[in-house]
Coordinates of C-alpha atoms in Angstrom, one line a residue:
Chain A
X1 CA 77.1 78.2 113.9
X2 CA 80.0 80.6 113.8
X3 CA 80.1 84.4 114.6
X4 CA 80.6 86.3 111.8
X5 CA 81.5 90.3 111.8
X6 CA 79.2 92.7 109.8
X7 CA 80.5 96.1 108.4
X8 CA 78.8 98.7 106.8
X9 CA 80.2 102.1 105.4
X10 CA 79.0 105.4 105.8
X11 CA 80.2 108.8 105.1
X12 CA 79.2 112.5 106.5
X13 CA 80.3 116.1 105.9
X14 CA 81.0 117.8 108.9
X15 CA 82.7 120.9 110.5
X16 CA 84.9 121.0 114.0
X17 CA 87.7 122.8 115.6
X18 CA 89.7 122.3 118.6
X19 CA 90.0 124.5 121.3
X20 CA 93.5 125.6 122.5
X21 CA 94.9 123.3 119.7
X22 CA 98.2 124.4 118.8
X23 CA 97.9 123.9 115.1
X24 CA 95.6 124.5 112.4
X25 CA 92.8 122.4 114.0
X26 CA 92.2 125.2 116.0
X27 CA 90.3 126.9 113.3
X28 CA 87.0 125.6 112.0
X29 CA 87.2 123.3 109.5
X30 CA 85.5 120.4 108.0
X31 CA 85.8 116.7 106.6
X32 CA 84.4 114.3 104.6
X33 CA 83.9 111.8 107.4
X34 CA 83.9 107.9 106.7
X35 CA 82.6 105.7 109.3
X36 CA 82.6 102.1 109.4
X37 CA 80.2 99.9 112.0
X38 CA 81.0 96.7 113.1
X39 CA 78.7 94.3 115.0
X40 CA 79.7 90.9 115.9
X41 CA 76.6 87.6 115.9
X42 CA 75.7 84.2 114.7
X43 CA 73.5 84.0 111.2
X44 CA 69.9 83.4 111.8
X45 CA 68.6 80.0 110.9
X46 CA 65.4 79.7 110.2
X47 CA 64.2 78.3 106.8
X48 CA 61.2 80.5 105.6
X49 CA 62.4 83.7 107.6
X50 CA 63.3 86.7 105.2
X51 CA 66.4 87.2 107.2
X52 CA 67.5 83.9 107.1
X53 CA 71.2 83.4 107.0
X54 CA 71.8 87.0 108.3
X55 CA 73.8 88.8 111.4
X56 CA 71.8 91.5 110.5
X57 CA 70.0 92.7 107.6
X58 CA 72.7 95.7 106.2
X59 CA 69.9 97.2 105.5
X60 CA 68.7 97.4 109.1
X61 CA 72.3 98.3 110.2
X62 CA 72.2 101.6 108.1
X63 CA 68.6 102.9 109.6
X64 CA 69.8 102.5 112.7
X65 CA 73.4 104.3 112.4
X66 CA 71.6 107.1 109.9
X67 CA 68.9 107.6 112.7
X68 CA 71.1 108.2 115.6
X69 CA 74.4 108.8 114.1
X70 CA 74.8 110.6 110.9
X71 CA 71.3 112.8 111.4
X72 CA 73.7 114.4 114.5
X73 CA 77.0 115.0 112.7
X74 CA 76.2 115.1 109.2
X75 CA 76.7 119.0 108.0
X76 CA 76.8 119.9 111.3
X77 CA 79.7 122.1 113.2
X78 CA 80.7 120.2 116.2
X79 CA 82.3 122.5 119.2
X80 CA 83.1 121.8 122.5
X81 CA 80.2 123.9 124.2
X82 CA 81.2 127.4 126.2
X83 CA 84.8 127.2 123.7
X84 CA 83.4 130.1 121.1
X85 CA 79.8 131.5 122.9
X86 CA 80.0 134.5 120.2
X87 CA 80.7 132.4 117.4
X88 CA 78.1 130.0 118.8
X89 CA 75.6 132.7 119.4
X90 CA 75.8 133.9 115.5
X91 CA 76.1 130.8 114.2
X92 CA 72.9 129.6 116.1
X93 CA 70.9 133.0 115.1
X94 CA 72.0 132.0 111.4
X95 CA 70.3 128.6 111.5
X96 CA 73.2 126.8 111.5
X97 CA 73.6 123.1 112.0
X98 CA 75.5 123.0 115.7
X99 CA 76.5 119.8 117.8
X100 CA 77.6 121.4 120.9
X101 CA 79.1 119.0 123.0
X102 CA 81.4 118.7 126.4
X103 CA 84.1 116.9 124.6
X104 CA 86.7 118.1 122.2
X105 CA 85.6 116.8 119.3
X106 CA 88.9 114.8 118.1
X107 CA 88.4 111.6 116.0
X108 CA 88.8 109.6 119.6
X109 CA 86.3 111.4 121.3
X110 CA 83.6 111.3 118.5
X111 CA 84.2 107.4 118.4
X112 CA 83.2 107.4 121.9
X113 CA 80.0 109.0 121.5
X114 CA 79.0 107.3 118.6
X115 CA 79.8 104.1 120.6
X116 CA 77.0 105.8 123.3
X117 CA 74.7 106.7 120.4
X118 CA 74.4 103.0 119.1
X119 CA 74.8 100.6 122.1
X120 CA 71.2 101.0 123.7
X121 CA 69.6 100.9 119.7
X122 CA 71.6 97.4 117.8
X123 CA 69.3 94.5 118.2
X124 CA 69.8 91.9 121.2
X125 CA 71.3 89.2 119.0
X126 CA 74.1 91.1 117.9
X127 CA 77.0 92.8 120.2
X128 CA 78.8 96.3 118.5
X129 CA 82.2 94.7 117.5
X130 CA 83.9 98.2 116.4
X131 CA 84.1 101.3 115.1
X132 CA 86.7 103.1 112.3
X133 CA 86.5 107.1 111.7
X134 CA 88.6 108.1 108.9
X135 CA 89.0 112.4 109.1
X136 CA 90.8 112.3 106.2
X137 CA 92.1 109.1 103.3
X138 CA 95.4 109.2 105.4
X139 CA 93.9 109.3 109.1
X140 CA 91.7 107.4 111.2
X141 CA 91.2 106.0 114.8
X142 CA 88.9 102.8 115.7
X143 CA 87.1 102.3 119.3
X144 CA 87.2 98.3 119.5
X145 CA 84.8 96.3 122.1
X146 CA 87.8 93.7 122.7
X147 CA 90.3 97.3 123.8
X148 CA 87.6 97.8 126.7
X149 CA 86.5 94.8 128.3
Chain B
X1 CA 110.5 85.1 115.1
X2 CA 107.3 87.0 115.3
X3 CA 104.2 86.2 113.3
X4 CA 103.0 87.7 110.6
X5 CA 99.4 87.9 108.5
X6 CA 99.8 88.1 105.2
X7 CA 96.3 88.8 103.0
X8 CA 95.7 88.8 99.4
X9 CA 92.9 90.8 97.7
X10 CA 90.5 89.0 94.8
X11 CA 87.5 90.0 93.1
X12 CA 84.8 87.8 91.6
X13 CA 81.5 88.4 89.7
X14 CA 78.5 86.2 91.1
X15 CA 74.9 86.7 91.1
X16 CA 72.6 85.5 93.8
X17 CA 69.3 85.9 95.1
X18 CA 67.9 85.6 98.8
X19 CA 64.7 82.8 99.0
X20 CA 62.0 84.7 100.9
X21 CA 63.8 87.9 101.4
X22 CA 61.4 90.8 102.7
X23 CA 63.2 93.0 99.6
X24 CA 64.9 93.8 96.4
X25 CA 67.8 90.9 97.2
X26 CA 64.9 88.4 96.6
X27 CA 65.5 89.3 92.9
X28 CA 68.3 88.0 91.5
X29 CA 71.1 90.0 91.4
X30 CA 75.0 90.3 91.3
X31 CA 78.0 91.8 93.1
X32 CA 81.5 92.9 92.2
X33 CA 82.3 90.7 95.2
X34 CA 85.7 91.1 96.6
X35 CA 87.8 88.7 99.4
X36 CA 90.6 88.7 101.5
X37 CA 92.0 86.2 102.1
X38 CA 94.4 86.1 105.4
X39 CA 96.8 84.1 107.0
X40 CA 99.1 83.5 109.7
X41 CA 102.7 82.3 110.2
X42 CA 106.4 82.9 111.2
X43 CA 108.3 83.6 107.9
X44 CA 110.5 80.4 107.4
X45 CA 114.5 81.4 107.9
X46 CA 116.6 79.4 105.6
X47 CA 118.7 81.2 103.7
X48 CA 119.1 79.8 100.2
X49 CA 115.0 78.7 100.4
X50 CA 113.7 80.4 97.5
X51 CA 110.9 81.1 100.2
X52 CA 113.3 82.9 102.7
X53 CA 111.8 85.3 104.4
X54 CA 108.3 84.5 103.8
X55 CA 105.2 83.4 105.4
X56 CA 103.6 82.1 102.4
X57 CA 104.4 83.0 98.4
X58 CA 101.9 85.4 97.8
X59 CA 101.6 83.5 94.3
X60 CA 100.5 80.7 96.4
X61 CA 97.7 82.0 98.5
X62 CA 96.9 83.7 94.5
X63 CA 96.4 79.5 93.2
X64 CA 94.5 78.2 96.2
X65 CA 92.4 80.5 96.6
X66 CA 91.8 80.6 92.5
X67 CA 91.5 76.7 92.3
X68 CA 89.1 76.8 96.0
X69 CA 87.0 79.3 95.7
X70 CA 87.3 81.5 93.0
X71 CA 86.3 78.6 90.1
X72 CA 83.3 78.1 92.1
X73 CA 82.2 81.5 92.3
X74 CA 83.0 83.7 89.5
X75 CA 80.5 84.3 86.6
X76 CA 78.3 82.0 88.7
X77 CA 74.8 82.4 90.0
X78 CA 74.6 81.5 93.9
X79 CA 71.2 79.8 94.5
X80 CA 69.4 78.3 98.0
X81 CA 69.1 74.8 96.0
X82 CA 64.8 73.6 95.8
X83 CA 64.1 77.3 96.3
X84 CA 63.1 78.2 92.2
X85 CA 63.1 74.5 90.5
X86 CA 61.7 76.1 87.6
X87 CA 64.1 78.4 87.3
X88 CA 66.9 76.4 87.9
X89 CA 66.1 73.8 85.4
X90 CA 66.2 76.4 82.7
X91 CA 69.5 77.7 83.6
X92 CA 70.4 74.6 83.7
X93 CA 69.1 73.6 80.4
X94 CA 71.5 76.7 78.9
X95 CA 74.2 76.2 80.2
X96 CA 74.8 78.7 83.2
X97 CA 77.1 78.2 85.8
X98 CA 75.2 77.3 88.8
X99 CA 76.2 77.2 92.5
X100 CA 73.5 75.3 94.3
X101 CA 73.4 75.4 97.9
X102 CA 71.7 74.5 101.1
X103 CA 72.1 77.3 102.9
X104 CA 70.8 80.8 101.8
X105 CA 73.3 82.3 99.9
X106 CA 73.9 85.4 102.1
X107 CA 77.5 87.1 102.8
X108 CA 77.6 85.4 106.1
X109 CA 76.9 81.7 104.7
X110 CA 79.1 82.5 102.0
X111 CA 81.5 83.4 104.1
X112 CA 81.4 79.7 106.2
X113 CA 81.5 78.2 102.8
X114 CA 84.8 79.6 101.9
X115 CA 86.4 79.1 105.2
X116 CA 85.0 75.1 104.6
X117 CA 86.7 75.0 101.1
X118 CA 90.3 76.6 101.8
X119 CA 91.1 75.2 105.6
X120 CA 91.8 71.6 104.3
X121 CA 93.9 73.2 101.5
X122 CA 96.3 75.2 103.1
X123 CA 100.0 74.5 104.1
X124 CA 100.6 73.1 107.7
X125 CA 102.6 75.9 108.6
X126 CA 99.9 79.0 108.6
X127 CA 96.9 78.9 109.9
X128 CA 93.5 80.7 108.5
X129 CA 93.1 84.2 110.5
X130 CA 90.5 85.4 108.4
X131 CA 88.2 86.0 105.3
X132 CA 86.3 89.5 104.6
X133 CA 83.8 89.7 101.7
X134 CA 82.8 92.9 100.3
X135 CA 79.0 93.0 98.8
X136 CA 79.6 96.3 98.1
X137 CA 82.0 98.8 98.5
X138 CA 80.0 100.1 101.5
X139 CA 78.7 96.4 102.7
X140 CA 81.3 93.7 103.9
X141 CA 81.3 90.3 106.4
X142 CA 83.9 88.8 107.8
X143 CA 84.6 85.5 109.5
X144 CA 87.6 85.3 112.2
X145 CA 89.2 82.2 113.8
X146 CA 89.2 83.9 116.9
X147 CA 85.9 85.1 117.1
X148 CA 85.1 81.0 116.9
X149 CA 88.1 79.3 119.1
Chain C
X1 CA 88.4 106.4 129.7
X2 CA 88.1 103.6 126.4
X3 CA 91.0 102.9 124.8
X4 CA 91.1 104.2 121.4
X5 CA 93.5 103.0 117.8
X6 CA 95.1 105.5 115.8
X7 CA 96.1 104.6 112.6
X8 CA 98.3 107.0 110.3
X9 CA 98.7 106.1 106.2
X10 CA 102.0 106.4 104.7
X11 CA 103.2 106.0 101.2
X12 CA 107.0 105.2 100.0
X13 CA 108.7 104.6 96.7
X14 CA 111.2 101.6 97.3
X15 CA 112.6 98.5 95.2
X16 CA 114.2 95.6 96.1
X17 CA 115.2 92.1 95.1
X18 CA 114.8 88.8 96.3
X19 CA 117.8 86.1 96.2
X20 CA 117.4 83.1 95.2
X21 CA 113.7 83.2 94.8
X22 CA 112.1 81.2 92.0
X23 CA 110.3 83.7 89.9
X24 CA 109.9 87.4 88.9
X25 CA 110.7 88.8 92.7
X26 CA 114.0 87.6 92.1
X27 CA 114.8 90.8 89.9
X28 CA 115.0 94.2 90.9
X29 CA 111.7 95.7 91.0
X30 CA 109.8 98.1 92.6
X31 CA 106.7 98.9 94.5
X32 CA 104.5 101.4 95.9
X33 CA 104.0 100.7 99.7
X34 CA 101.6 101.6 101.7
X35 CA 101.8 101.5 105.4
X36 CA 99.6 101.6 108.3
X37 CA 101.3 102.2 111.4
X38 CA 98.5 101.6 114.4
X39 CA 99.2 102.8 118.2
X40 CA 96.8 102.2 120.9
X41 CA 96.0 104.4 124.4
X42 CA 93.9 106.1 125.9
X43 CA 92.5 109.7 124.6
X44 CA 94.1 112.8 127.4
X45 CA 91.7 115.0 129.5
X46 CA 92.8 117.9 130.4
X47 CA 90.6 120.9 129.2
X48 CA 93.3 123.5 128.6
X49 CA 95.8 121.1 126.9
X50 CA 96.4 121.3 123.3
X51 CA 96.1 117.8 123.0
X52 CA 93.2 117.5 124.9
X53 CA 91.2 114.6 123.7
X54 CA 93.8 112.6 121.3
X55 CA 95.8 109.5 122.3
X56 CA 98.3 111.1 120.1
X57 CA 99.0 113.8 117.7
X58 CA 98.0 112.7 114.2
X59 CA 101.1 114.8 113.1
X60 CA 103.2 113.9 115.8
X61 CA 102.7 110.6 114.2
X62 CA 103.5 111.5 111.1
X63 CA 106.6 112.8 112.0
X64 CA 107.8 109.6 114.0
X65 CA 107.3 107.2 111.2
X66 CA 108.8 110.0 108.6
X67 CA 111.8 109.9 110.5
X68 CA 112.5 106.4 111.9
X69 CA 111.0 105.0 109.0
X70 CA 110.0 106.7 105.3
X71 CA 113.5 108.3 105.6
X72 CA 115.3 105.0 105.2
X73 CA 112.8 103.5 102.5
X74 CA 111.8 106.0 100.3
X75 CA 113.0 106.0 97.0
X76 CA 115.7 103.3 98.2
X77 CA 116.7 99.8 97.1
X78 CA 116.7 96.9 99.4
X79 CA 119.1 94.4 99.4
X80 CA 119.9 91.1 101.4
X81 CA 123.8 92.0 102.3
X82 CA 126.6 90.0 100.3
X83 CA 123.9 88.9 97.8
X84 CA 125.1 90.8 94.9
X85 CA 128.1 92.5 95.6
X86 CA 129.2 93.2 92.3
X87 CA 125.6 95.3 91.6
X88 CA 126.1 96.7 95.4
X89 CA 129.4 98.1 94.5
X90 CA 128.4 99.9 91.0
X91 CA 125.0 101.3 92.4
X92 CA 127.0 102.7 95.7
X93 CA 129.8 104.0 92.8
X94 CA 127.3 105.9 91.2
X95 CA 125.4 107.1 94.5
X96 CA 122.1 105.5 94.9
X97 CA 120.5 105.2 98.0
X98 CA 120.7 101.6 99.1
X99 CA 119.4 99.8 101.9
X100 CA 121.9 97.1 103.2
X101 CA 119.9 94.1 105.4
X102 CA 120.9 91.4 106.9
X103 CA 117.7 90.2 106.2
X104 CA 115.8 88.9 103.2
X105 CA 113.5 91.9 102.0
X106 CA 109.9 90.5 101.9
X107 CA 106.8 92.5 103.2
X108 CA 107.4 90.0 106.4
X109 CA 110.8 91.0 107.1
X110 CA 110.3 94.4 106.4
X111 CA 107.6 94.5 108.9
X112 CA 109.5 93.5 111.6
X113 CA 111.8 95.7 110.6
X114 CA 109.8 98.8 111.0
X115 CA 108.4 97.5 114.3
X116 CA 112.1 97.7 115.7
X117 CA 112.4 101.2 114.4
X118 CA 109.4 102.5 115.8
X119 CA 109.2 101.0 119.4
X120 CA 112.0 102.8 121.1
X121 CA 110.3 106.5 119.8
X122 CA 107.0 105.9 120.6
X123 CA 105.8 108.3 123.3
X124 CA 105.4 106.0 126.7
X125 CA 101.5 106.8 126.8
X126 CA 100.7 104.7 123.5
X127 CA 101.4 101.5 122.5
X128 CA 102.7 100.0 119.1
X129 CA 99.0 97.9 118.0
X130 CA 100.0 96.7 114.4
X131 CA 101.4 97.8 111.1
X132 CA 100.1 97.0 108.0
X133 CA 102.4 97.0 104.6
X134 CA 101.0 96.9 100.8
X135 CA 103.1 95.3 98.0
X136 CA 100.1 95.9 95.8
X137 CA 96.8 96.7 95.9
X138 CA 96.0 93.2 96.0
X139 CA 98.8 91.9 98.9
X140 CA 99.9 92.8 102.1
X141 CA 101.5 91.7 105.5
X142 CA 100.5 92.3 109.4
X143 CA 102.4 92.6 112.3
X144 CA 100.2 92.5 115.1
X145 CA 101.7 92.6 118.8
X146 CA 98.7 90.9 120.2
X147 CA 99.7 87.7 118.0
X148 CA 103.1 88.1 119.3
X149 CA 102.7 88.1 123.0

């Protein structure tokens, strides 16, 4: 039975800047995230099994990247942690939705912790093929399995 | 002269329904499907060839695809064949446009089924990279001849 | 560190003409392109750097294919050289931007094309992945250098 790649699309609203940046990513700003997950597997056969003929039910797919992706970064301000402590400290006393992390949070950078947010969580029979973040209609990157063997 | 994928983009209108599906795709349902269709080849160097320059006429890959797959698919209803006899005989009885399979009619399978109908159709010099079939605009599969050497 | 792609979306206005094709293409027409122009590397660390955490600059990116590229293209025709040299002359009479190729000007040749204009001023820590090049919504060409190794 061939392989065959399943996608499935998901968008998020979030906030980042970059530190030391020498631009206008320097200052806080947000996107309307898309995010595309790949895994790579061979269609289940068996006859009376509801998931017969699936990779992977897309429904399944999108539990799992809504429970430990999108739940993290959606309306959330992602910083690299110690970059802004006031701004931190306000926004935390505010009740605002922070990802602090010890990354910048560029497009590669997120792709390579959602990468570690997913890999221990997708289902044995299936390997994660890829991943696309669009920041913006024009601009994205992709983290791909077959880049980092 | 390097080689070169060239895809072209269709859409069809199908219903289907999954046979013992834990969920709503057990109803019968449709999709604004849409497929690409890609394929691989040097562009031919002749200089008077109406086809100079080219891979494959993109009006070309437009017919086969049509005549393939398209005119099996479109305003059809995609069913696991023996799964609803009842059903199937009435359809039958007015006149619908059936697609009767034996294989559950999931993105994946359909996917293997399109790869089956074009590869013995296509011109000796390009070879099938890949298909990609949208469910939905956030839902796709894809089948690729190198994820199957 | 992963490897990460970077893709970059560009539109341009350009027409050309195909000689001696057999059909519609072989007028002077227009399209819309779109084009995808993908580098591969790996993301930098170095805490204090402005581009800490990118494999490139999505602007610096912009403003390679802007110049090597959109600059010749936009709101240009493309022509095969000596194919119309009575059209060539008025249109360069009267000032229009033309592009002169030695080449036939299909999505394929143009591809290669752009490939050849971007290599030599792409910075030496990123690699040239693919470019992908709309006609229409509904066609486009691929050059990928890992079919072409």
């Amino acid at each position: 039975m061939d392989k065959i790649r399943l996608t499935r699309r998901f968008t998020f609203e979030a906030a980042h800047a970059l530190a030391h940046y020498d631009g206008a990513c320097r200052h806080v700003h947000g996107h309307s995230y898309k995010l595309e997950v790949t895994v790579l597997g061979q269609p289940l056969q068996e006859e009376q099994h509801p998931k017969n003929g699936m990779v992977l039910d897309f429904g399944d797919l999108k539990k799992l990247v809504t429970t430990h992706v999108l739940e993290k970064f959606d309306h959330a301000l992602v910083l690299l942690q110690d970059s802004a402590p006031a701004l931190i400290e306000v926004l935390q006393h505010q009740g605002h939705k922070l990802l602090l992390t010890p990354w910048q949070p560029t497009c590669e950078h997120m792709l390579l912790y959602i990468k570690e947010q997913l890999l221990p969580h997708l289902p044995q029979n299936v390997s994660l093929h890829s991943l696309k973040l669009w920041e913006t209609e024009n601009a994205y990157g992709e983290w791909h399995a077959a880049d980092n063997l």
